[in-house]
PDB file of C-alpha atoms in Angstrom:
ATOM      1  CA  UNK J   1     138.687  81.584 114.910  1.00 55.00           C
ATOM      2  CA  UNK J   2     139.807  82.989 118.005  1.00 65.00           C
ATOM      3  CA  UNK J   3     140.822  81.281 120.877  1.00 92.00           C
ATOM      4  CA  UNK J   4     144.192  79.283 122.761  1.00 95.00           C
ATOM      5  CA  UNK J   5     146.185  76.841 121.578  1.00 95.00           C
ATOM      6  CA  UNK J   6     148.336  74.509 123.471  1.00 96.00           C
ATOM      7  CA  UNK J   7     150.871  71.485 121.802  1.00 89.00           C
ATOM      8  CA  UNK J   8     150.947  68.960 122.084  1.00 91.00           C
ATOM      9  CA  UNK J   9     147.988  67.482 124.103  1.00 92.00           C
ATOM     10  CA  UNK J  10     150.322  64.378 125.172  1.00 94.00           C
ATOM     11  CA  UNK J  11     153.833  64.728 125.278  1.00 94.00           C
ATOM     12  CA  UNK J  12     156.643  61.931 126.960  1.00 93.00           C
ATOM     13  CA  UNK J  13     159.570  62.665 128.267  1.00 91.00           C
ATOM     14  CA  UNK J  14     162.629  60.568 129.955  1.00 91.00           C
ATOM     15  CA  UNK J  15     163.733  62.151 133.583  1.00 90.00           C
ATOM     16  CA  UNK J  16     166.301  64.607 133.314  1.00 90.00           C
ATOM     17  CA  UNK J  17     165.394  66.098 130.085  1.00 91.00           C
ATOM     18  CA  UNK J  18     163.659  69.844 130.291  1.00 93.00           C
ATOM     19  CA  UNK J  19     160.959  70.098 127.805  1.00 94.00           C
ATOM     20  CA  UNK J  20     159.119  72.842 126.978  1.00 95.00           C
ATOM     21  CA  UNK J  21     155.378  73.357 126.361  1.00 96.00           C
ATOM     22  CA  UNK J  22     153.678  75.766 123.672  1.00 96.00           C
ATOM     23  CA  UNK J  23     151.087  78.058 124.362  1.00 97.00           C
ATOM     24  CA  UNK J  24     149.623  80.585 121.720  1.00 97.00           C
ATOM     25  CA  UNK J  25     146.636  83.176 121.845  1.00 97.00           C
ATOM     26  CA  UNK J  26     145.095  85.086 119.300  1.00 95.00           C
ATOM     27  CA  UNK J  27     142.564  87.071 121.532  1.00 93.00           C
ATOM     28  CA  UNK J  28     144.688  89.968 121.729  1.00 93.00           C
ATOM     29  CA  UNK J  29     144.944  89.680 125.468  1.00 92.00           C
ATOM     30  CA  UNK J  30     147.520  90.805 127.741  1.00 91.00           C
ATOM     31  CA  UNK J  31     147.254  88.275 130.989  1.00 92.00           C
ATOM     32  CA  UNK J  32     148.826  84.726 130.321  1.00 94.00           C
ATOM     33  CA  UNK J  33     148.836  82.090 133.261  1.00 94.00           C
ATOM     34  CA  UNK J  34     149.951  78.471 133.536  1.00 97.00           C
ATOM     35  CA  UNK J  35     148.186  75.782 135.596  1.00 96.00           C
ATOM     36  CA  UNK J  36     149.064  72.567 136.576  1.00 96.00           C
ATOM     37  CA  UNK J  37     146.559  70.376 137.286  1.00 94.00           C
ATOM     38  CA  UNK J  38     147.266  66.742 139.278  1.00 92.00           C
ATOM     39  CA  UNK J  39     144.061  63.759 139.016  1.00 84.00           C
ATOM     40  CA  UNK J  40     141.506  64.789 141.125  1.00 78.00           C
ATOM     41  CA  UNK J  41     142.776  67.387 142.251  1.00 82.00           C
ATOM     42  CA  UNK J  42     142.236  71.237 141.161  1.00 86.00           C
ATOM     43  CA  UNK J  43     144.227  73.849 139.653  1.00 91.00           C
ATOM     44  CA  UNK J  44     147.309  75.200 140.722  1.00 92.00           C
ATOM     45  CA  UNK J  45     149.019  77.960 139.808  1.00 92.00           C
ATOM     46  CA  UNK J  46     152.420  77.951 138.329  1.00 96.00           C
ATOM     47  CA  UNK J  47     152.992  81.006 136.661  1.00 96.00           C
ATOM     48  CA  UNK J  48     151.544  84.228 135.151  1.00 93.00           C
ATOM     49  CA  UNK J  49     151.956  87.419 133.224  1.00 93.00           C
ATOM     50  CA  UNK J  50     150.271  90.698 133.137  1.00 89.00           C
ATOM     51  CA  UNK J  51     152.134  92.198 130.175  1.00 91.00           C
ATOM     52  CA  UNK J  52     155.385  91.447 127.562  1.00 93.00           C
ATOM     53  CA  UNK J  53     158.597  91.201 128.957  1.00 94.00           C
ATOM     54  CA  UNK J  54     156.646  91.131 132.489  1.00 93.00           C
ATOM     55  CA  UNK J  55     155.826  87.527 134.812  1.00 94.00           C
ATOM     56  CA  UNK J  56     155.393  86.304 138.277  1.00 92.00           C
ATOM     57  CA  UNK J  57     155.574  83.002 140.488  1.00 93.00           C
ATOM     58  CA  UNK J  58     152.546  81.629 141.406  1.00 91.00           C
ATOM     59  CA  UNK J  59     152.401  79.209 144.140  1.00 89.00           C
ATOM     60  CA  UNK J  60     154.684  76.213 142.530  1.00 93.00           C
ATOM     61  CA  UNK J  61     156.897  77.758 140.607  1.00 95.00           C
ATOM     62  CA  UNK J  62     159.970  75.901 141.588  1.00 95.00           C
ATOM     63  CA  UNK J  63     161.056  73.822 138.698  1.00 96.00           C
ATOM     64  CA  UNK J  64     159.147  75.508 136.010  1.00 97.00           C
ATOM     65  CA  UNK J  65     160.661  78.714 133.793  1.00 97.00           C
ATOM     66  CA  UNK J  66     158.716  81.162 131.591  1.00 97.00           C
ATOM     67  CA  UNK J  67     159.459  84.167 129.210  1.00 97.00           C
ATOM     68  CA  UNK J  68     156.886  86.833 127.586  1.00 97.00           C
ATOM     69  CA  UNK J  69     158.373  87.860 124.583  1.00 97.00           C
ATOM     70  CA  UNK J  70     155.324  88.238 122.271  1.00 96.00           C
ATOM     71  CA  UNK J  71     152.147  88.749 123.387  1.00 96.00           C
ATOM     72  CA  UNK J  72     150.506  85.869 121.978  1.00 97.00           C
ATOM     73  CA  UNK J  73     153.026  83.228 123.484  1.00 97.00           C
ATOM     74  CA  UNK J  74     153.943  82.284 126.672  1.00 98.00           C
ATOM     75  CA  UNK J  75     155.760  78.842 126.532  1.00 97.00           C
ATOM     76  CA  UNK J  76     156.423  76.851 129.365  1.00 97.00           C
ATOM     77  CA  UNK J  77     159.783  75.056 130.676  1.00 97.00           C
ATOM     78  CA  UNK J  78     159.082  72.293 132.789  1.00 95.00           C
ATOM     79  CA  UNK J  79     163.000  71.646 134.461  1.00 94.00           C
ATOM     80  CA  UNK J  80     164.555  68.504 135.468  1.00 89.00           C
ATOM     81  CA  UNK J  81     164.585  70.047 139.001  1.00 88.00           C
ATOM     82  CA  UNK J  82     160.934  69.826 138.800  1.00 89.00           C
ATOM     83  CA  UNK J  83     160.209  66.862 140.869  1.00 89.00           C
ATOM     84  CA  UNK J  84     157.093  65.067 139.954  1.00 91.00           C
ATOM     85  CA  UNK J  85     156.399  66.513 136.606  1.00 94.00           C
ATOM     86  CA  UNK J  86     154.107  64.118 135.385  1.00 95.00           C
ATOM     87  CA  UNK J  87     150.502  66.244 134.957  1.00 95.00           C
ATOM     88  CA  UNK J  88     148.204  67.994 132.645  1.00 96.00           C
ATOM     89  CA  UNK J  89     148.791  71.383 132.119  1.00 97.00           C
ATOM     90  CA  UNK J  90     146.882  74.037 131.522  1.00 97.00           C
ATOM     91  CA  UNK J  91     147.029  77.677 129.938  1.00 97.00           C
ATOM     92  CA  UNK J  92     144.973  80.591 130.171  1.00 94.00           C
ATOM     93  CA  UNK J  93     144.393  83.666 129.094  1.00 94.00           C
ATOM     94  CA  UNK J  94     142.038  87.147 130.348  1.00 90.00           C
ATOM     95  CA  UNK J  95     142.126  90.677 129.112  1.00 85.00           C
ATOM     96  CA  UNK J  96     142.719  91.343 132.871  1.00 67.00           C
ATOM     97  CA  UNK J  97     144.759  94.692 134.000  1.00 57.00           C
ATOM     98  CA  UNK J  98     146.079  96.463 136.777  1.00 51.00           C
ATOM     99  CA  UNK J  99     146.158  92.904 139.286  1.00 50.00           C
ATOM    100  CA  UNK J 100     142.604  92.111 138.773  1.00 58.00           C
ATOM    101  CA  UNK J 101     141.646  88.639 137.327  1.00 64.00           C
ATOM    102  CA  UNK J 102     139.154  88.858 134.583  1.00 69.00           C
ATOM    103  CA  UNK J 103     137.578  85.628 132.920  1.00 83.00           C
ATOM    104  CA  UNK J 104     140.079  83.288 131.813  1.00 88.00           C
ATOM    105  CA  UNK J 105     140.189  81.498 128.285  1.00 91.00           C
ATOM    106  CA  UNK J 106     142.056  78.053 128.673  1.00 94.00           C
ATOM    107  CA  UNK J 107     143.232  75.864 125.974  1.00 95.00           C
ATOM    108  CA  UNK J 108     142.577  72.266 125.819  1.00 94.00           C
ATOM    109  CA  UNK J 109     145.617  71.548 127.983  1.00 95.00           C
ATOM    110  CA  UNK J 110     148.830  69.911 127.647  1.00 96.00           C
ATOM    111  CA  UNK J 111     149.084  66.096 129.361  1.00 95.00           C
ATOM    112  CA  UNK J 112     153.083  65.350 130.214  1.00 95.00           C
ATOM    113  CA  UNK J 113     154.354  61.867 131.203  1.00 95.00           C
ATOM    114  CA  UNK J 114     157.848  61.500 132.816  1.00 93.00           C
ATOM    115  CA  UNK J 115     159.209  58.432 132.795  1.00 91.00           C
TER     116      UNK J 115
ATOM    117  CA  UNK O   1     147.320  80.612 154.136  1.00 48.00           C
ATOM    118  CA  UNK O   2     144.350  81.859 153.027  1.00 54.00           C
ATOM    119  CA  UNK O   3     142.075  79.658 150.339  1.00 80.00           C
ATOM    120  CA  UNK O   4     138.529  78.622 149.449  1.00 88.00           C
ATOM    121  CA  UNK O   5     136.651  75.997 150.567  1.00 91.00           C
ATOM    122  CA  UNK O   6     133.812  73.794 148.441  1.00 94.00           C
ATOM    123  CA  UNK O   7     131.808  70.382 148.523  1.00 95.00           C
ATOM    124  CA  UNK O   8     134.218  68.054 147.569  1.00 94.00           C
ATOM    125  CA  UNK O   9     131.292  66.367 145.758  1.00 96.00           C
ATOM    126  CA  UNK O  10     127.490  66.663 145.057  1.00 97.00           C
ATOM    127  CA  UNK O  11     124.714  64.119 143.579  1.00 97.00           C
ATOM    128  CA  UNK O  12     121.334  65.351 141.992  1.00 97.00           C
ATOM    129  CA  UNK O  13     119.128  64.233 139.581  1.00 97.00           C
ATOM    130  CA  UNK O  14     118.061  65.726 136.446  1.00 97.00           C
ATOM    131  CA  UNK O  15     115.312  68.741 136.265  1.00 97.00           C
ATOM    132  CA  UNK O  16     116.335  69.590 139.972  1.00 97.00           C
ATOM    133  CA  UNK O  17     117.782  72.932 140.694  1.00 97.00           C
ATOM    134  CA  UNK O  18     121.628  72.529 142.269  1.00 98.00           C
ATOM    135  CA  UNK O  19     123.565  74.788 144.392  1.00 98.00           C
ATOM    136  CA  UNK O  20     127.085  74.920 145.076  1.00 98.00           C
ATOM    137  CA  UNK O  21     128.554  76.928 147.833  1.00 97.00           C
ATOM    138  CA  UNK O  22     131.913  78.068 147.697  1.00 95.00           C
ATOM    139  CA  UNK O  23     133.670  80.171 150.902  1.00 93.00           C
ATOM    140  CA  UNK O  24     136.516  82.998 150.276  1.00 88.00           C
ATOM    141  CA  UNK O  25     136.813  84.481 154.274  1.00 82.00           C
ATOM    142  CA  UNK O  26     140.362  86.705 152.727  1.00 81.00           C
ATOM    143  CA  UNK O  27     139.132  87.487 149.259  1.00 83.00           C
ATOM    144  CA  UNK O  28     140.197  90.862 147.843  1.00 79.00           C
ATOM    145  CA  UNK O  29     137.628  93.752 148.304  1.00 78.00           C
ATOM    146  CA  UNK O  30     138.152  94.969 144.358  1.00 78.00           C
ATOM    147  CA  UNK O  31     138.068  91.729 142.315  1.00 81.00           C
ATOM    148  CA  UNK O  32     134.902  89.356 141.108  1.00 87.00           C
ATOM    149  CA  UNK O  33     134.615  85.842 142.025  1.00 90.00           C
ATOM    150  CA  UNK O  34     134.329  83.447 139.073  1.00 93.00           C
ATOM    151  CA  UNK O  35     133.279  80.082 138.419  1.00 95.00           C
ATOM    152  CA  UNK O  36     134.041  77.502 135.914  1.00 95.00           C
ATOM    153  CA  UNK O  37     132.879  74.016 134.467  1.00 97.00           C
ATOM    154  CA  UNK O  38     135.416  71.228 133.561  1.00 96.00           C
ATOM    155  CA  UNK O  39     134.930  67.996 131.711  1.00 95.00           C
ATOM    156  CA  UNK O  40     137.710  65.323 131.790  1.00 90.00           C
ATOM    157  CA  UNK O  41     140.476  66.030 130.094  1.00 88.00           C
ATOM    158  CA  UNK O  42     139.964  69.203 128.811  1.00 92.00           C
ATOM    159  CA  UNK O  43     140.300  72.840 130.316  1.00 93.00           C
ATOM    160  CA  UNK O  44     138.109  74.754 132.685  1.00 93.00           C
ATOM    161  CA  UNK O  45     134.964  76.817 131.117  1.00 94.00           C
ATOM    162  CA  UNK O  46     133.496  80.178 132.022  1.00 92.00           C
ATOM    163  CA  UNK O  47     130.453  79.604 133.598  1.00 95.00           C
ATOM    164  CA  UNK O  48     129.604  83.327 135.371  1.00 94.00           C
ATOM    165  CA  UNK O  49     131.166  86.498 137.725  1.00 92.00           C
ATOM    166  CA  UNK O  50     130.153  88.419 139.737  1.00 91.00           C
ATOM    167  CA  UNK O  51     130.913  91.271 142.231  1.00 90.00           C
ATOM    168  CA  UNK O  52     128.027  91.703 144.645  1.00 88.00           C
ATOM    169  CA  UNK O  53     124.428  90.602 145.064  1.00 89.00           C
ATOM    170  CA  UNK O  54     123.048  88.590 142.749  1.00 95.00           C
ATOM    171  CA  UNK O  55     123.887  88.228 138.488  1.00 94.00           C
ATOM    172  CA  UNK O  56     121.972  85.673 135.936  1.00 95.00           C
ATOM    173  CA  UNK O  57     123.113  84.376 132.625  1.00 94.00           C
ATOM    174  CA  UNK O  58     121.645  82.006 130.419  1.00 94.00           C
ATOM    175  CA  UNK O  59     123.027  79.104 132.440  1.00 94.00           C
ATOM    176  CA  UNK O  60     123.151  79.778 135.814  1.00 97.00           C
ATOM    177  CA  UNK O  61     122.998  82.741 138.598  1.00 97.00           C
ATOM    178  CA  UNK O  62     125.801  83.539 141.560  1.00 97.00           C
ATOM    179  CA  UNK O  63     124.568  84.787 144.832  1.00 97.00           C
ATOM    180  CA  UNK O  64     127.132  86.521 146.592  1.00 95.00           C
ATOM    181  CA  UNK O  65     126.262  87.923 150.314  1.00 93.00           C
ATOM    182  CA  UNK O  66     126.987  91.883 151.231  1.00 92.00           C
ATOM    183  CA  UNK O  67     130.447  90.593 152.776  1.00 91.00           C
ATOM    184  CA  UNK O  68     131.414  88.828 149.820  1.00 90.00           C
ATOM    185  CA  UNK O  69     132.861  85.865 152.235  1.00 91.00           C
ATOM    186  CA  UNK O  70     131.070  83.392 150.020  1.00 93.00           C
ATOM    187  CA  UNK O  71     129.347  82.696 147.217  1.00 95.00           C
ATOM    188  CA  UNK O  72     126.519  80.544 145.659  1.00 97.00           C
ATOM    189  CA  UNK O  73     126.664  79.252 141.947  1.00 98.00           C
ATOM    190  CA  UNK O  74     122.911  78.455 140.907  1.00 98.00           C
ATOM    191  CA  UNK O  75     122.115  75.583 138.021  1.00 97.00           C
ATOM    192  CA  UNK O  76     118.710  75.530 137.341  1.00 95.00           C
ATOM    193  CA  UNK O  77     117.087  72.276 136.048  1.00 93.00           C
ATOM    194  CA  UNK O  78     120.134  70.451 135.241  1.00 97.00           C
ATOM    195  CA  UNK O  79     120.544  67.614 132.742  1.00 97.00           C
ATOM    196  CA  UNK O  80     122.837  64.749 133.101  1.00 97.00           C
ATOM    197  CA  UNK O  81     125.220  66.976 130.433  1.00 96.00           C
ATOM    198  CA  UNK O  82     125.921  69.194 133.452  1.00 97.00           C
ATOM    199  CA  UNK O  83     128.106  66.471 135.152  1.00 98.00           C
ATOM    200  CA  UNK O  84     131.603  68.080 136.129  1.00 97.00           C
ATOM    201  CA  UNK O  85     133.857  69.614 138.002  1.00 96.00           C
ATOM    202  CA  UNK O  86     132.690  73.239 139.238  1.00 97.00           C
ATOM    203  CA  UNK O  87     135.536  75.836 140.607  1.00 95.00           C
ATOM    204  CA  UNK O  88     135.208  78.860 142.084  1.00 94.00           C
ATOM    205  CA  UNK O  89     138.166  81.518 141.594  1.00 91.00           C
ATOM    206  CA  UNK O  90     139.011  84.519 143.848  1.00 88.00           C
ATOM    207  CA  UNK O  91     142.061  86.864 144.344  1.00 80.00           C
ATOM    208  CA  UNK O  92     142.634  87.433 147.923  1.00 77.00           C
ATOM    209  CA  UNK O  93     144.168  90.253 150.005  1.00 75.00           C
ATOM    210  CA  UNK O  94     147.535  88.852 149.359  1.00 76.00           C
ATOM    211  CA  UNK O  95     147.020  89.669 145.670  1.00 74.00           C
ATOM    212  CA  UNK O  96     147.254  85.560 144.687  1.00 78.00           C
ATOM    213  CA  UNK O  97     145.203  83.776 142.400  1.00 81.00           C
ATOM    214  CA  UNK O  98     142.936  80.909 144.381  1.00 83.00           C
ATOM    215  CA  UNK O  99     141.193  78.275 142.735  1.00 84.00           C
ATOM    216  CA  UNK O 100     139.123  76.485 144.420  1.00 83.00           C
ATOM    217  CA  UNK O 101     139.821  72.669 144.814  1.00 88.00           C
ATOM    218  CA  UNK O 102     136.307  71.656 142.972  1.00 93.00           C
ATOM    219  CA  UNK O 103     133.011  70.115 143.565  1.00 96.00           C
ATOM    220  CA  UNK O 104     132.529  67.038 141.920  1.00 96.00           C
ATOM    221  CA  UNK O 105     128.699  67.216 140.713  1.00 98.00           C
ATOM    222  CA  UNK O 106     127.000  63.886 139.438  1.00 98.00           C
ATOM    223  CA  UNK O 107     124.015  64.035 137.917  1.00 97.00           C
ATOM    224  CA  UNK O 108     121.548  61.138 138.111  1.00 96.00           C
ATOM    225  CA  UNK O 109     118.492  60.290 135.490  1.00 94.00           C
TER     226      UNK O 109
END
């Protein structure tokens, strides 16, 4: 059963700790991107990676690490110089290449609480 | 900065055709425009893309104009099941990824 996985859907954390969040895809494709997503508001990009080894900032990246060492995974640190870190985040994947943003797969998203 | 622009909300009622316009005035000349569905809680769904003119699926069609400044998602009869968020998604000349910030569609019996 193909598809993206993301743990765990609700995850608590005390301020100051770094915690990182999972995401895994067996669709064999090579874009990855991270999401953060606020209530009632839409989605903004964090982070993103066109190939292994390879990622870029998105528009909030500040406070938020990534690495692409497998294709299927690209986890998510969420620092303790990340702000307001309380949100649901989401994952995504696309077979996209070469810059262009082909339809994205998301998993059923990740909901952190600081406290 | 450059972004796109929707409804911030929309009411309808069931068996009623509903249109949402999204506009993308700095959206790259060689990438699609995409839209997506999201329920509470869980993560956005492919809905359709497009390039130009006009493309159908089994659940809705996009009309997009010859400048590609903007484009039209098309739900045709909807039931109170399509109540959600709807997103459009661009790249724009600057090579970023731009969601849209949603239209909030309610659908009444």
């Amino acid at each position: 059963d193909g598809g993206i996985t993301q743990s765990p859907k609700y995850l608590f954390r005390k301020e100051g700790q770094n915690v990182t969040l999972s995401c895994e895809q067996n669709l064999n494709h090579d874009a990855m991107y991270w999401y953060r997503q606020d209530p009632g508001q839409g989605l903004r990009l964090i982070y993103y990676s066109q190939i292994v080894n390879d990622f870029q900032k998105g528009d909030i990246a500040e406070g938020y690490s990534v690495s692409r060492e497998k294709k299927e995974s690209f986890p998510l640190t969420v620092t303790s110089a990340q702000k307001n870190p309380t949100a649901f985040y989401l994952c995504a994947s696309s077979s996209g290449t070469s810059g262009r943003v082909y339809e994205q797969y998301f998993g059923p998203g990740t909901r952190l609480t600081v406290t | 900065l450059a972004k796109t622009t929707q409804p911030i909300s929309m009411d309808s009622y069931e068996g009623q055709e509903v249109n949402i316009t999204c506009s993308h005035n700095n959206i790259a000349t060689n990438d699609y425009i995409t839209w997506y569905q999201q329920f509470p809680s869980q993560g956005p769904r492919f809905i359709i893309q497009g390039y130009k003119t006009k493309v159908t699926n089994e659940v809705a069609s996009l009309f997009i104009p010859a400048d590609r400044k903007s484009s039209t998602l098309s739900l045709p009869r909807v039931s109170l099941s399509d109540t959600a968020v709807y997103y459009c998604l661009v790249v724009n000349r600057d090579d970023k990824i731009i969601f849209g910030k949603g239209t909030r569609l309610h659908i009444l019996p």
